[in-house]
Short mmCIF file of C-alpha atoms and ligand atoms in Angstrom, two decimals:
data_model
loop_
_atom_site.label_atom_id
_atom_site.label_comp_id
_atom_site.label_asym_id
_atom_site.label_seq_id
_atom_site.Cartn_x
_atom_site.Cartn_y
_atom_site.Cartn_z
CA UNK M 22 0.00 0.00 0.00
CA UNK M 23 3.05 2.06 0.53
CA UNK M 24 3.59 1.46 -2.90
CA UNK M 25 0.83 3.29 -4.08
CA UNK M 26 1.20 6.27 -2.34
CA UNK M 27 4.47 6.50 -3.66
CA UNK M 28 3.04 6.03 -7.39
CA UNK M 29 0.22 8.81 -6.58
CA UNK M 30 3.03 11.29 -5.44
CA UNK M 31 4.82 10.81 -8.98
CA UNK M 32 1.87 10.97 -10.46
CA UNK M 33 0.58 14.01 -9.06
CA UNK M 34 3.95 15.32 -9.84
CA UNK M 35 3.99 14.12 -13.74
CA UNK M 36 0.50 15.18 -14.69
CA UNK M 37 0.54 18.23 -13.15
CA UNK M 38 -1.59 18.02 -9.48
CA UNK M 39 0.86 18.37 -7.06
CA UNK M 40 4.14 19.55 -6.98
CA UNK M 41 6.69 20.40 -3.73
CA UNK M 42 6.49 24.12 -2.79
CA UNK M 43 9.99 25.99 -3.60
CA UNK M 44 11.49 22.84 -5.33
CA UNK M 45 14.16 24.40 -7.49
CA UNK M 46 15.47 25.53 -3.34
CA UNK M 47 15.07 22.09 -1.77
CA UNK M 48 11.30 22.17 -1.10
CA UNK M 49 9.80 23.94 2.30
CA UNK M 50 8.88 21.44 5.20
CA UNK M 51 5.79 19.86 3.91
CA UNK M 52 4.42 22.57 1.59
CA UNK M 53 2.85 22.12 -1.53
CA UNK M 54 2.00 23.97 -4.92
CA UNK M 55 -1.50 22.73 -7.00
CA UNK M 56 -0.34 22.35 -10.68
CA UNK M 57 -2.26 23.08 -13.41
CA UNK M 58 -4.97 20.36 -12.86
CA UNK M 59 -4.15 20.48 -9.59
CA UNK M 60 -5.80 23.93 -9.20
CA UNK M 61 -9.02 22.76 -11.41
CA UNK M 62 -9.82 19.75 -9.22
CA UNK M 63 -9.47 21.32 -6.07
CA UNK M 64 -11.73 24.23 -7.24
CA UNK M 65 -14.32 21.15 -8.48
CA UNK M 66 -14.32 19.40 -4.99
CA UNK M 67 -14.35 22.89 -3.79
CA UNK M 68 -17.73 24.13 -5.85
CA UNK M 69 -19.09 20.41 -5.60
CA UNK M 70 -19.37 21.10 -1.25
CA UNK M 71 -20.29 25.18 -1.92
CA UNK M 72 -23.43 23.50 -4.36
CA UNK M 73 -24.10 20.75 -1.70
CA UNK M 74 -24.24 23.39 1.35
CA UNK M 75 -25.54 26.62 -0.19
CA UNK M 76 -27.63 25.31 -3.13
CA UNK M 77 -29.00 22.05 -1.72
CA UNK M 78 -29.31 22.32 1.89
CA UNK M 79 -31.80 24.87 2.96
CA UNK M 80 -31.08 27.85 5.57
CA UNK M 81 -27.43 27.92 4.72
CA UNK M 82 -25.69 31.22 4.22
CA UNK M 83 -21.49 31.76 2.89
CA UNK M 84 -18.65 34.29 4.86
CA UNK M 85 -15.20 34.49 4.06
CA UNK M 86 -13.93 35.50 6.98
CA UNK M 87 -10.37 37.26 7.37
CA UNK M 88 -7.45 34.61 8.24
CA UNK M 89 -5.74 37.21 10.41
CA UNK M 90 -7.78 38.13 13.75
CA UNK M 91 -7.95 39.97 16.92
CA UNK M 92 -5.83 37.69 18.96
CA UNK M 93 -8.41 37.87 22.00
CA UNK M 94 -10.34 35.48 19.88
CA UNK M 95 -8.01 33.04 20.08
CA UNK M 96 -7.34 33.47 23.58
CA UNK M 97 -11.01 32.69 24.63
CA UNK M 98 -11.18 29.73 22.05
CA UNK M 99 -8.84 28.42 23.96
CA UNK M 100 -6.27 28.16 21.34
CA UNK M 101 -3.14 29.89 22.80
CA UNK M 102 -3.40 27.80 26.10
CA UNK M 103 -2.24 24.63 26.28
CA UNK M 104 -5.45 22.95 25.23
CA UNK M 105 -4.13 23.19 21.68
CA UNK M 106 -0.88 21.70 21.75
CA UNK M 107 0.59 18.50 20.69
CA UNK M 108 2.87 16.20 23.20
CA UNK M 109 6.21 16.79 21.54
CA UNK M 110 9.41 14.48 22.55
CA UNK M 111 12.77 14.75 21.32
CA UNK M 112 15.56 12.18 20.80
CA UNK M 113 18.17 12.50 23.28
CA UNK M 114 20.76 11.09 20.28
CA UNK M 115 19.73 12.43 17.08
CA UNK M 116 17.75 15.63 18.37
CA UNK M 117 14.87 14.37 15.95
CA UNK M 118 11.54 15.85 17.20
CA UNK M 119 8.60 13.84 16.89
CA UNK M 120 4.43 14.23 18.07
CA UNK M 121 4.42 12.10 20.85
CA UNK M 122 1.34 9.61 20.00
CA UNK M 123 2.70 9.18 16.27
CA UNK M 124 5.59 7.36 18.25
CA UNK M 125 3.99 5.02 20.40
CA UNK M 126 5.10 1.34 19.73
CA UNK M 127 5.30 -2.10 20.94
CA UNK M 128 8.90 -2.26 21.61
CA UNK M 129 8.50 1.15 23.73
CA UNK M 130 9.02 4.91 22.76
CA UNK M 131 11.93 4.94 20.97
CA UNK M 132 13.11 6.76 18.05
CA UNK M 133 12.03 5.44 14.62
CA UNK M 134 15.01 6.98 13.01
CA UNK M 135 18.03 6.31 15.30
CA UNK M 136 16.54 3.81 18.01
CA UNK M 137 17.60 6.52 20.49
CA UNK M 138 15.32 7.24 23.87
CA UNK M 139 13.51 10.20 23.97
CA UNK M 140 13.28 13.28 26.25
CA UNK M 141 9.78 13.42 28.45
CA UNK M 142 7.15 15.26 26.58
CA UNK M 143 6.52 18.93 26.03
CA UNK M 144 3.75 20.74 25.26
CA UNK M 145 3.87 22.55 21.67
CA UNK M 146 0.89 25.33 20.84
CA UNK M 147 0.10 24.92 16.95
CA UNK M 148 -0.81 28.31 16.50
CA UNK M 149 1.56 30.34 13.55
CA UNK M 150 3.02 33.59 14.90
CA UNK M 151 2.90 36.80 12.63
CA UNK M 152 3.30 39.80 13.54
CA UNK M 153 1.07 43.31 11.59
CA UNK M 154 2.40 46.73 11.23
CA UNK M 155 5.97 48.10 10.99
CA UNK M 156 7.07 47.74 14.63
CA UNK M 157 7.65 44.25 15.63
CA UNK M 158 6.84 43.79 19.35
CA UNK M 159 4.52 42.26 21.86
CA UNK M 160 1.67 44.10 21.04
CA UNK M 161 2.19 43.37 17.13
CA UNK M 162 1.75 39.67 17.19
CA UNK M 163 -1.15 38.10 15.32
CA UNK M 164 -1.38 34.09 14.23
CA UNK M 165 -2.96 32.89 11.26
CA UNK M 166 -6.18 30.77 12.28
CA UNK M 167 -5.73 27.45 12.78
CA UNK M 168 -9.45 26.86 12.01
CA UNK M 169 -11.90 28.72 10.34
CA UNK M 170 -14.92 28.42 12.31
CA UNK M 171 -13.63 30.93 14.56
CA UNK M 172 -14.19 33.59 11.86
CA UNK M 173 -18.34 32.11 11.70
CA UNK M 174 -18.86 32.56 15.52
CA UNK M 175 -17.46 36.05 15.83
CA UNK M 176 -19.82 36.98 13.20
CA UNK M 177 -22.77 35.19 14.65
CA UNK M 178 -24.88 38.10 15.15
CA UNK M 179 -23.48 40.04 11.89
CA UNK M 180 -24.88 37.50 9.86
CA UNK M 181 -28.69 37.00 11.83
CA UNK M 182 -28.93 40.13 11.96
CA UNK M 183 -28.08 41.40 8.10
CA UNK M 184 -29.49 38.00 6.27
CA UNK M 185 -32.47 38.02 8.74
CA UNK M 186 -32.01 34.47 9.70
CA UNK M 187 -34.01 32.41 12.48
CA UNK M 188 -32.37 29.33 14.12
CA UNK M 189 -31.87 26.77 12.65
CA UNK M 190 -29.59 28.15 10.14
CA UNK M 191 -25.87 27.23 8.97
CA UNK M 192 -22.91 29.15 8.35
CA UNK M 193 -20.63 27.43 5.56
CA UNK M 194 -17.36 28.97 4.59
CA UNK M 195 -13.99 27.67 2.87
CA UNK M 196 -10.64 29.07 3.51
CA UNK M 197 -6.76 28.52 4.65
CA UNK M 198 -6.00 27.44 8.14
CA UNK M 199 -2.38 26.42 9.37
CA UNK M 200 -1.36 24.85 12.40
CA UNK M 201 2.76 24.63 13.00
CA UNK M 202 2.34 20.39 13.01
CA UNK M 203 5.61 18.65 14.56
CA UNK M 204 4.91 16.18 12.19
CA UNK M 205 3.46 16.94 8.58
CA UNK M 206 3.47 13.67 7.08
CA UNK M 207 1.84 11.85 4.27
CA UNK M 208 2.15 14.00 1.64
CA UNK M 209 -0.68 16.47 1.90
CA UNK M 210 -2.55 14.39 4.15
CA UNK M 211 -0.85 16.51 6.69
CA UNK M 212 0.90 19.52 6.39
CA UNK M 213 0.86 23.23 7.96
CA UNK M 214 -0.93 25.30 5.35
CA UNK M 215 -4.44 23.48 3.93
CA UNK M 216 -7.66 24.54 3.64
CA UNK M 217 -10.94 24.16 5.29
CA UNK M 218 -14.59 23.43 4.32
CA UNK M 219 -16.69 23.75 7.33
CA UNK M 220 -19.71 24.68 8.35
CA UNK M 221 -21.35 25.39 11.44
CA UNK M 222 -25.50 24.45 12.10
CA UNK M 223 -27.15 26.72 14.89
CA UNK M 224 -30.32 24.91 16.27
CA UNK M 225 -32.00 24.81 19.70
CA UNK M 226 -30.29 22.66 22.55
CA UNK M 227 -33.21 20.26 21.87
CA UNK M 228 -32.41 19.17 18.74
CA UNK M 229 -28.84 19.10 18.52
CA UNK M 230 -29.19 15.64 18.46
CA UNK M 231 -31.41 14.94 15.85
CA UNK M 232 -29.33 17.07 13.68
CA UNK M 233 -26.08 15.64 14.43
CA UNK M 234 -27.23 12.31 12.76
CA UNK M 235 -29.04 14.70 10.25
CA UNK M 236 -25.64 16.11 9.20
CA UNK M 237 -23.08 13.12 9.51
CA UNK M 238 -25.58 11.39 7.00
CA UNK M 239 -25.47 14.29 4.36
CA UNK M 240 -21.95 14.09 4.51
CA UNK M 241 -21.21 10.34 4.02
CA UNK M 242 -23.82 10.78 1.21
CA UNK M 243 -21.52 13.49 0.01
CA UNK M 244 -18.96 11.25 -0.33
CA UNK M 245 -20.40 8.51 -1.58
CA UNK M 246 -22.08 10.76 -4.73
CA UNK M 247 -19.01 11.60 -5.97
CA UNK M 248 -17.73 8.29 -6.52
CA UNK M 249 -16.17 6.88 -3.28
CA UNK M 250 -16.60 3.23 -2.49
CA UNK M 251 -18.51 2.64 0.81
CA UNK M 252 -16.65 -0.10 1.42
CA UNK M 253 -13.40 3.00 1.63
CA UNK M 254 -15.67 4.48 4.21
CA UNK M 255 -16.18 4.13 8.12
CA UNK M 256 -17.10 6.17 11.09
CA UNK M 257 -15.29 6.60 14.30
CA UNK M 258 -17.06 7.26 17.14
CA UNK M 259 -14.45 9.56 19.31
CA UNK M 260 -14.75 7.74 22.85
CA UNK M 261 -15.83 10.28 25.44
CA UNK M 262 -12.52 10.64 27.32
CA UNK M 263 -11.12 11.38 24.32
CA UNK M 264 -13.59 14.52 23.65
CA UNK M 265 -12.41 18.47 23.83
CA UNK M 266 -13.81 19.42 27.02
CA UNK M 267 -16.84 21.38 25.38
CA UNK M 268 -17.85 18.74 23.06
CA UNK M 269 -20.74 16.64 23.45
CA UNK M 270 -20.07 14.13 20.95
CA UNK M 271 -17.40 13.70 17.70
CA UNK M 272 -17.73 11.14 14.76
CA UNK M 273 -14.60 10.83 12.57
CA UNK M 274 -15.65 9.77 8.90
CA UNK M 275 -12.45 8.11 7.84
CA UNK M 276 -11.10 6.55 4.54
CA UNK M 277 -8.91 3.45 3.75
CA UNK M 278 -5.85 6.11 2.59
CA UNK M 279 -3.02 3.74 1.53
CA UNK M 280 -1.35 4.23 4.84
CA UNK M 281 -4.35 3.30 6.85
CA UNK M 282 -7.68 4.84 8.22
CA UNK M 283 -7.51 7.66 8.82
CA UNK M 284 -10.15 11.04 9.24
CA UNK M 285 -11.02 13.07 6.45
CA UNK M 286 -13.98 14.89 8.28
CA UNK M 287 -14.87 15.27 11.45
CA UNK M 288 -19.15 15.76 12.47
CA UNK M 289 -19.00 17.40 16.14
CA UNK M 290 -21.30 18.91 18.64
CA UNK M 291 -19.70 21.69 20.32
CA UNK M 292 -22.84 22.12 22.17
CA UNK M 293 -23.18 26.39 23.21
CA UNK M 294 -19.79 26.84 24.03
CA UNK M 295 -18.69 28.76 21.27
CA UNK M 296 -21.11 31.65 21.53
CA UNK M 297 -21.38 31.49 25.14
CA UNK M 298 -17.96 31.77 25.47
CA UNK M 299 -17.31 34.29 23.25
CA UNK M 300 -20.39 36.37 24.41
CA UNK M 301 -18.55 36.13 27.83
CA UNK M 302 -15.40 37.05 26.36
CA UNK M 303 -16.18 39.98 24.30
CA UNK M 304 -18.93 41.39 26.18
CA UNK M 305 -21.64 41.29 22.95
CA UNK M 306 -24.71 39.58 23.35
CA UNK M 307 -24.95 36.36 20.74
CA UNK M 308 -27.95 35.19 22.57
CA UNK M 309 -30.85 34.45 20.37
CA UNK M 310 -34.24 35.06 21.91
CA UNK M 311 -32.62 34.52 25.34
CA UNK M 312 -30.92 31.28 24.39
CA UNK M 313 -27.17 30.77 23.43
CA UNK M 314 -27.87 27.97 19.98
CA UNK M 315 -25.88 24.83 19.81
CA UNK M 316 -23.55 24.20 17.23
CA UNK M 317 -23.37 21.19 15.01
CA UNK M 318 -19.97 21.38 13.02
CA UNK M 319 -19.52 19.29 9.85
CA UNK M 320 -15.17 19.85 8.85
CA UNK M 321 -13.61 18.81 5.99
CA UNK M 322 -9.75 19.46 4.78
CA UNK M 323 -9.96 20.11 0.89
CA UNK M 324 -6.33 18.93 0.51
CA UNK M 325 -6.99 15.75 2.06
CA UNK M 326 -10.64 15.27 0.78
CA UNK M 327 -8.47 16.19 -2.53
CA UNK M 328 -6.14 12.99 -1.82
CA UNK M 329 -9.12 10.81 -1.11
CA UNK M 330 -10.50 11.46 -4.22
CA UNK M 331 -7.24 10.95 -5.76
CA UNK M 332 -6.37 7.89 -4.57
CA UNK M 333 -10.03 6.79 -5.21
CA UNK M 334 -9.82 7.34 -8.81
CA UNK M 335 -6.17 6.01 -9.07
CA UNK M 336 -6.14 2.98 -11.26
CA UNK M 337 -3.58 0.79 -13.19
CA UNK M 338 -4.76 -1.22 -15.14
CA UNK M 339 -2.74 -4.73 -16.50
CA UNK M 340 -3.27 -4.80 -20.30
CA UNK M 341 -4.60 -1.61 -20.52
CA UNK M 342 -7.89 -0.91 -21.60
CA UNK M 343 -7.83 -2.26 -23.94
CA UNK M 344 -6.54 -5.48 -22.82
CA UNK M 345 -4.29 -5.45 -25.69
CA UNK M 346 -1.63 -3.35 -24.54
CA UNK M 347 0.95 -2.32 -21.67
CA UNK M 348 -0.29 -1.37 -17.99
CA UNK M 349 -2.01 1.75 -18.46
CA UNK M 350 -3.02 4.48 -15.51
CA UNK M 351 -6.81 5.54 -15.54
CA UNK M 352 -7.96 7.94 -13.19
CA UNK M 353 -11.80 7.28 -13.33
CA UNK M 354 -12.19 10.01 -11.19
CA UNK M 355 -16.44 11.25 -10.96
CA UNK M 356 -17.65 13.58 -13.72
CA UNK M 357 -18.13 16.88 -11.48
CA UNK M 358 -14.38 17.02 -9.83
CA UNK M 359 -12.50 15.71 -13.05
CA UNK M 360 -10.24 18.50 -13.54
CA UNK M 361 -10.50 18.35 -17.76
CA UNK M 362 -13.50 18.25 -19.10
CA UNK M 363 -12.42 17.77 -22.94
CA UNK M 364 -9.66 17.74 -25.43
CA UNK M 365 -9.54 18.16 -28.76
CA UNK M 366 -7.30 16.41 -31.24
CA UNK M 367 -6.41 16.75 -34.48
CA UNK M 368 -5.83 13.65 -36.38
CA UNK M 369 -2.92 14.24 -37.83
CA UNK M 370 -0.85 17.53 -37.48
CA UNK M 371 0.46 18.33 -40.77
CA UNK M 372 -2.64 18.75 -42.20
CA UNK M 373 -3.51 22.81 -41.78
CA UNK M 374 -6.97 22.54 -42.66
CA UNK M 375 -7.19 19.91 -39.89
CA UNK M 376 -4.73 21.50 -37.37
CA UNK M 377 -6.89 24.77 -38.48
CA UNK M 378 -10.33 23.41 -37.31
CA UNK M 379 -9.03 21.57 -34.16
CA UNK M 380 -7.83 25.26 -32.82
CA UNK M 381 -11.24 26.66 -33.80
CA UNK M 382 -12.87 23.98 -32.01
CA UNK M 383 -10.55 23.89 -29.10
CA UNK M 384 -10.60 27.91 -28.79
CA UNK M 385 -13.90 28.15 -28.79
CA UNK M 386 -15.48 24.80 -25.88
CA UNK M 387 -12.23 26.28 -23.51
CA UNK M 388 -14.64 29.41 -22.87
CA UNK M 389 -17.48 27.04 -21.65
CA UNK M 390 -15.19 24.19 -20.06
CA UNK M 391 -11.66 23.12 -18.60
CA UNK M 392 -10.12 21.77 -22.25
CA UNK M 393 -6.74 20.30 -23.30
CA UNK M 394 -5.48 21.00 -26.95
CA UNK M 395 -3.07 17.63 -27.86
CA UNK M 396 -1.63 17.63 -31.55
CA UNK M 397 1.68 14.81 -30.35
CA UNK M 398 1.44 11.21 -30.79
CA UNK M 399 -0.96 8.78 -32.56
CA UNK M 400 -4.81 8.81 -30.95
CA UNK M 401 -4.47 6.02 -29.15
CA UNK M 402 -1.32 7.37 -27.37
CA UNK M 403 -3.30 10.45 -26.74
CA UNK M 404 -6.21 8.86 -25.56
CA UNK M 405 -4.35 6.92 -22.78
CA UNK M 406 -2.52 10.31 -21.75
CA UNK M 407 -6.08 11.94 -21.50
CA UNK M 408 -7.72 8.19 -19.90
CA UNK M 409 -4.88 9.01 -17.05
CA UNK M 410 -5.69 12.46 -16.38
CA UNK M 411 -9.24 11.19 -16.01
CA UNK M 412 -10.43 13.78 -19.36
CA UNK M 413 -14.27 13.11 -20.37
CA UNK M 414 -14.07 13.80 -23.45
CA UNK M 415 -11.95 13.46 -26.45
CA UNK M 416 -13.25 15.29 -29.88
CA UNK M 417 -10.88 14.37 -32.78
CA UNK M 418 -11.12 16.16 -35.83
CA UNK M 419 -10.14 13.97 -39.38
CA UNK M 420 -10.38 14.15 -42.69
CA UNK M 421 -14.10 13.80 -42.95
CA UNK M 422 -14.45 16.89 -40.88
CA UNK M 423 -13.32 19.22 -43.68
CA UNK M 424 -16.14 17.51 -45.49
CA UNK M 425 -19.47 16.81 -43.27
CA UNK M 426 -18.66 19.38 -40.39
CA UNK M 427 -18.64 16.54 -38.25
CA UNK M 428 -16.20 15.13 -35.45
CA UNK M 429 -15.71 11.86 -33.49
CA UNK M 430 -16.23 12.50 -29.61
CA UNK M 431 -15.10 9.58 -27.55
CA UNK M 432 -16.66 8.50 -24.07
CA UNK M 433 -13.68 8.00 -21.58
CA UNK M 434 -15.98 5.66 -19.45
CA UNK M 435 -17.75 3.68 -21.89
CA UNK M 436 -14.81 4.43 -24.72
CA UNK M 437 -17.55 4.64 -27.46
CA UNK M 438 -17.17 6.92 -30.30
CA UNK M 439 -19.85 8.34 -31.76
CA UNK M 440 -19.94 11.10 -35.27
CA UNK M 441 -21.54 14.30 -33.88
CA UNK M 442 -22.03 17.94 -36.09
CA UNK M 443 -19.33 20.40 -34.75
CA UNK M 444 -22.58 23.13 -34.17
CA UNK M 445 -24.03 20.48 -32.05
CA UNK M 446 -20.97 19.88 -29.55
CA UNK M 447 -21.62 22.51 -26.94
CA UNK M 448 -25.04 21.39 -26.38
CA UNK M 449 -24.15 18.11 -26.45
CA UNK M 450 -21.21 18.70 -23.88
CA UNK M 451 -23.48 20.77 -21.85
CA UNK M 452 -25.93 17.69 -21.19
CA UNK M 453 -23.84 15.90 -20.34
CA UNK M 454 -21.11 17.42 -18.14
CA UNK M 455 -24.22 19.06 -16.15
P1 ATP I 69 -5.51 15.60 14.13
O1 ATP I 69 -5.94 15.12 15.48
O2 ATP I 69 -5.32 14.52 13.12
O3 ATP I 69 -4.35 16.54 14.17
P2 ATP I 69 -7.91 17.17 14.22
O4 ATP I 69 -8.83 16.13 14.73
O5 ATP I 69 -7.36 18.21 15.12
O6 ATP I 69 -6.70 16.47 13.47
P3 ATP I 69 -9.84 18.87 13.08
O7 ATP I 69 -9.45 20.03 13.90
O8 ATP I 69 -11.08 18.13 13.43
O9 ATP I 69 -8.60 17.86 12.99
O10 ATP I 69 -9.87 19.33 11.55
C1 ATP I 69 -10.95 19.08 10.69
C2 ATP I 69 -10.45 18.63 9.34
O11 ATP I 69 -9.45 19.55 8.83
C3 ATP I 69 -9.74 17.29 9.37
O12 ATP I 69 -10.68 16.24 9.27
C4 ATP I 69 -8.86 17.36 8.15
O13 ATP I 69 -9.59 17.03 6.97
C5 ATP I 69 -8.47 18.82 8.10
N1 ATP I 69 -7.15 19.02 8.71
C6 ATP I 69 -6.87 19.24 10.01
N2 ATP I 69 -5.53 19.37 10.21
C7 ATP I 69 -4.96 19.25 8.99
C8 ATP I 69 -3.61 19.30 8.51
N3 ATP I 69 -2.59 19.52 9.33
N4 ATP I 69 -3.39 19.12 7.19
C9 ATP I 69 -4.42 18.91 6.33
N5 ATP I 69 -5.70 18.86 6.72
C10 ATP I 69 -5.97 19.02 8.01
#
């Protein structure tokens, strides 16, 4: 299994997903750049959860909240005490540092990389220091969120109050939080810059509850929509004694990640300890006809939701596709996220009349969707490169083109290819791809 993580890294690398941050300098401790398709798939998983929150659940409103905040904030979240640190040791040989339950084995705590003991543990606050304005003191330092449904509770009443909104309503809002991990690890499983989806359901004490199960539903069906095998799927229910102290209950939805199962999304009820607590801590009143509403949280990382759906799509297949050839990679990745919608191909390339029409088709379906131009290598060559990147749709213009107006579109799933009238494409495209 280690195996294929290491073949989705190089392939996230050669097709253009994911590449190293800074890696002409070394790289920069587990940061990462999105590529070209990179960037289109995370916007797709990105719009797919803004459409399932805003457009199909009802009572739902968007922020965008600043990343940078009043530091008080975070002091009465409880973020700068120790209550969000990890348990970091440190090996007394090689000085390697190391979160302390990501070391626990059988044989003892020892170090994985040396065998060396370790120090006793330390606590380490995840919180990332800035500091804003020209003079750099005490007064000047700022952290960038390590959440971002801090930013949704400090509006609270902003939000009531302007959208008119009665409880129950949800606040749903997708942005950059970083947390200074001791160990990023697993490619971008875990790392100290990602982003967030989250959203945050107000309701009366009452029917917390009800919603809870309401929510962590929606969100396995979420999952499950865009393509991802239940059987890749579990919940976890976080034992009690493991709970933040405000929480009333936490269920980890966790996938079968190549190095294990791990969370993806956490469902929690943070009962009214958010807005209490900040109503106690800023002095405003985010009451709501005399009652402080209980939050139901649904959070999801889009980097590692992006991995999930990755991996889930990753295939090689023996033969190739068609059975008659070498091991081939097909990403049969769902219809909505795939980052390229279409290509277009000319049949061959030193025809200009057919070169000529391919550009006018291609330059004219890349204003209404994500589409590759390809003129190298024979069509089957090209339609294994565009089978890989998971691409819908190939359209390859021939000879008969320049005669009937006509091109071949070919099906990536079903690998049909059908004749269809070049005025007809967009429409055709448009059906389908909705
Ligand atoms: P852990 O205990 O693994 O450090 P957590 O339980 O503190 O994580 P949450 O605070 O519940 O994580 O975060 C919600 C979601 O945000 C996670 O399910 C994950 O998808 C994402 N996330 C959290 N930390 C990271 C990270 N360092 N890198 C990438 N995604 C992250």
């Amino acid at each position: 299994m280690e195996d294929l993580m290491q073949k989705i890294v190089s392939f996230s690398k050669r097709r253009g997903f994911i590449f190293p941050s800074s890696e002409i300098y070394g790289g920069f401790g587990s940061c990462y750049d999105f590529g070209p398709l990179g960037v289109e798939l995370k916007k797709n998983i990105k719009k797919a959860w803004w459409d399932e929150m805003i457009k199909k659940q009802n009572d739902i409103v968007g922020l965008d909240a600043s990343i940078l905040m009043n530091p008080r904030v975070w002091k009465a979240s409880g973020h700068l005490s120790a209550g969000f640190a990890d348990e970091l040791v440190e090996c007394k040989k090689c000085h390697h540092r190391f979160r302390k339950d990501f070391v626990n084995s059988p044989a003892g705590e020892k170090c994985p990389d040396c065998g060396g003991a370790f120090t006793k543990a330390k606590k380490f606050n995840l919180m990332m220091k800035t500091s804003v304005g020209p003079v750099e003191d005490d007064a000047s330092i700022a952290y960038l969120r390590p959440e971002t449904c801090q930013g949704i509770y400090v509006n609270f009443k902003n939000i009531m109050q302007s959208m008119r909104l009665k409880v129950p309503f949800g606040i749903a809002q997708i942005g950059k939080a970083f947390r200074n991990e001791i160990n990023p690890k697993d490619f971008i499983f875990r790392t100290r810059e990602f982003e967030q989806m989250e959203m945050q359901w107000f309701c009366e004490h009452q029917k917390a509850d009800k919603f809870f199960e309401y929510w962590l539903k929606q969100r396995l069906n979420w999952y499950y929509k865009l393509g991802i095998n239940k059987k890749n799927l579990r919940i976890y229910e976080v034992p009690k004694k493991e709970l933040a102290h405000y929480a009333k209950r936490a269920v980890d939805i966790e996938y079968k990640f190549p190095f294990g199962w791990k969370e993806i999304e956490g469902i929690h009820n943070r009962g009214d300890w958010d807005l209490s607590n900040h109503a106690k801590n800023s002095g405003e009143d985010l009451k709501y006809e005399g009652y402080f509403p209980h939050v139901i949280e649904t959070s999801v990382g889009v980097d590692r939701s992006l991995f999930v759906f990755l991996t889930e799509a990753y295939q090689e297949i023996k033969g190739g596709r068609s059975g008659k050839t070498n091991t081939e990679i097909f990403l049969e990745i769902n219809r909505i996220l795939a980052p390229v919608k279409v290509a277009v191909l000319p049949l061959v390339k030193n025809k200009p009349e057919i070169v000529k029409k391919a550009k006018e088709i291609y330059r004219s379906l890349k204003t209404e969707f994500v589409t590759l131009y390809d003129q190298t290598g024979s069509i089957g060559r090209r339609y294994r490169r565009l089978d890989e990147i998971g691409c819908i749709f190939a359209v390859t213009v021939d000879f008969d083109t320049l005669k009937d107006n006509a091109v071949t579109i070919r099906d990536r799933d079903t690998m049909k290819q059908k004749r269809i009238k070049i005025k007809e494409l967009s429409q055709f495209l448009n059906q389908e791809l909705k």
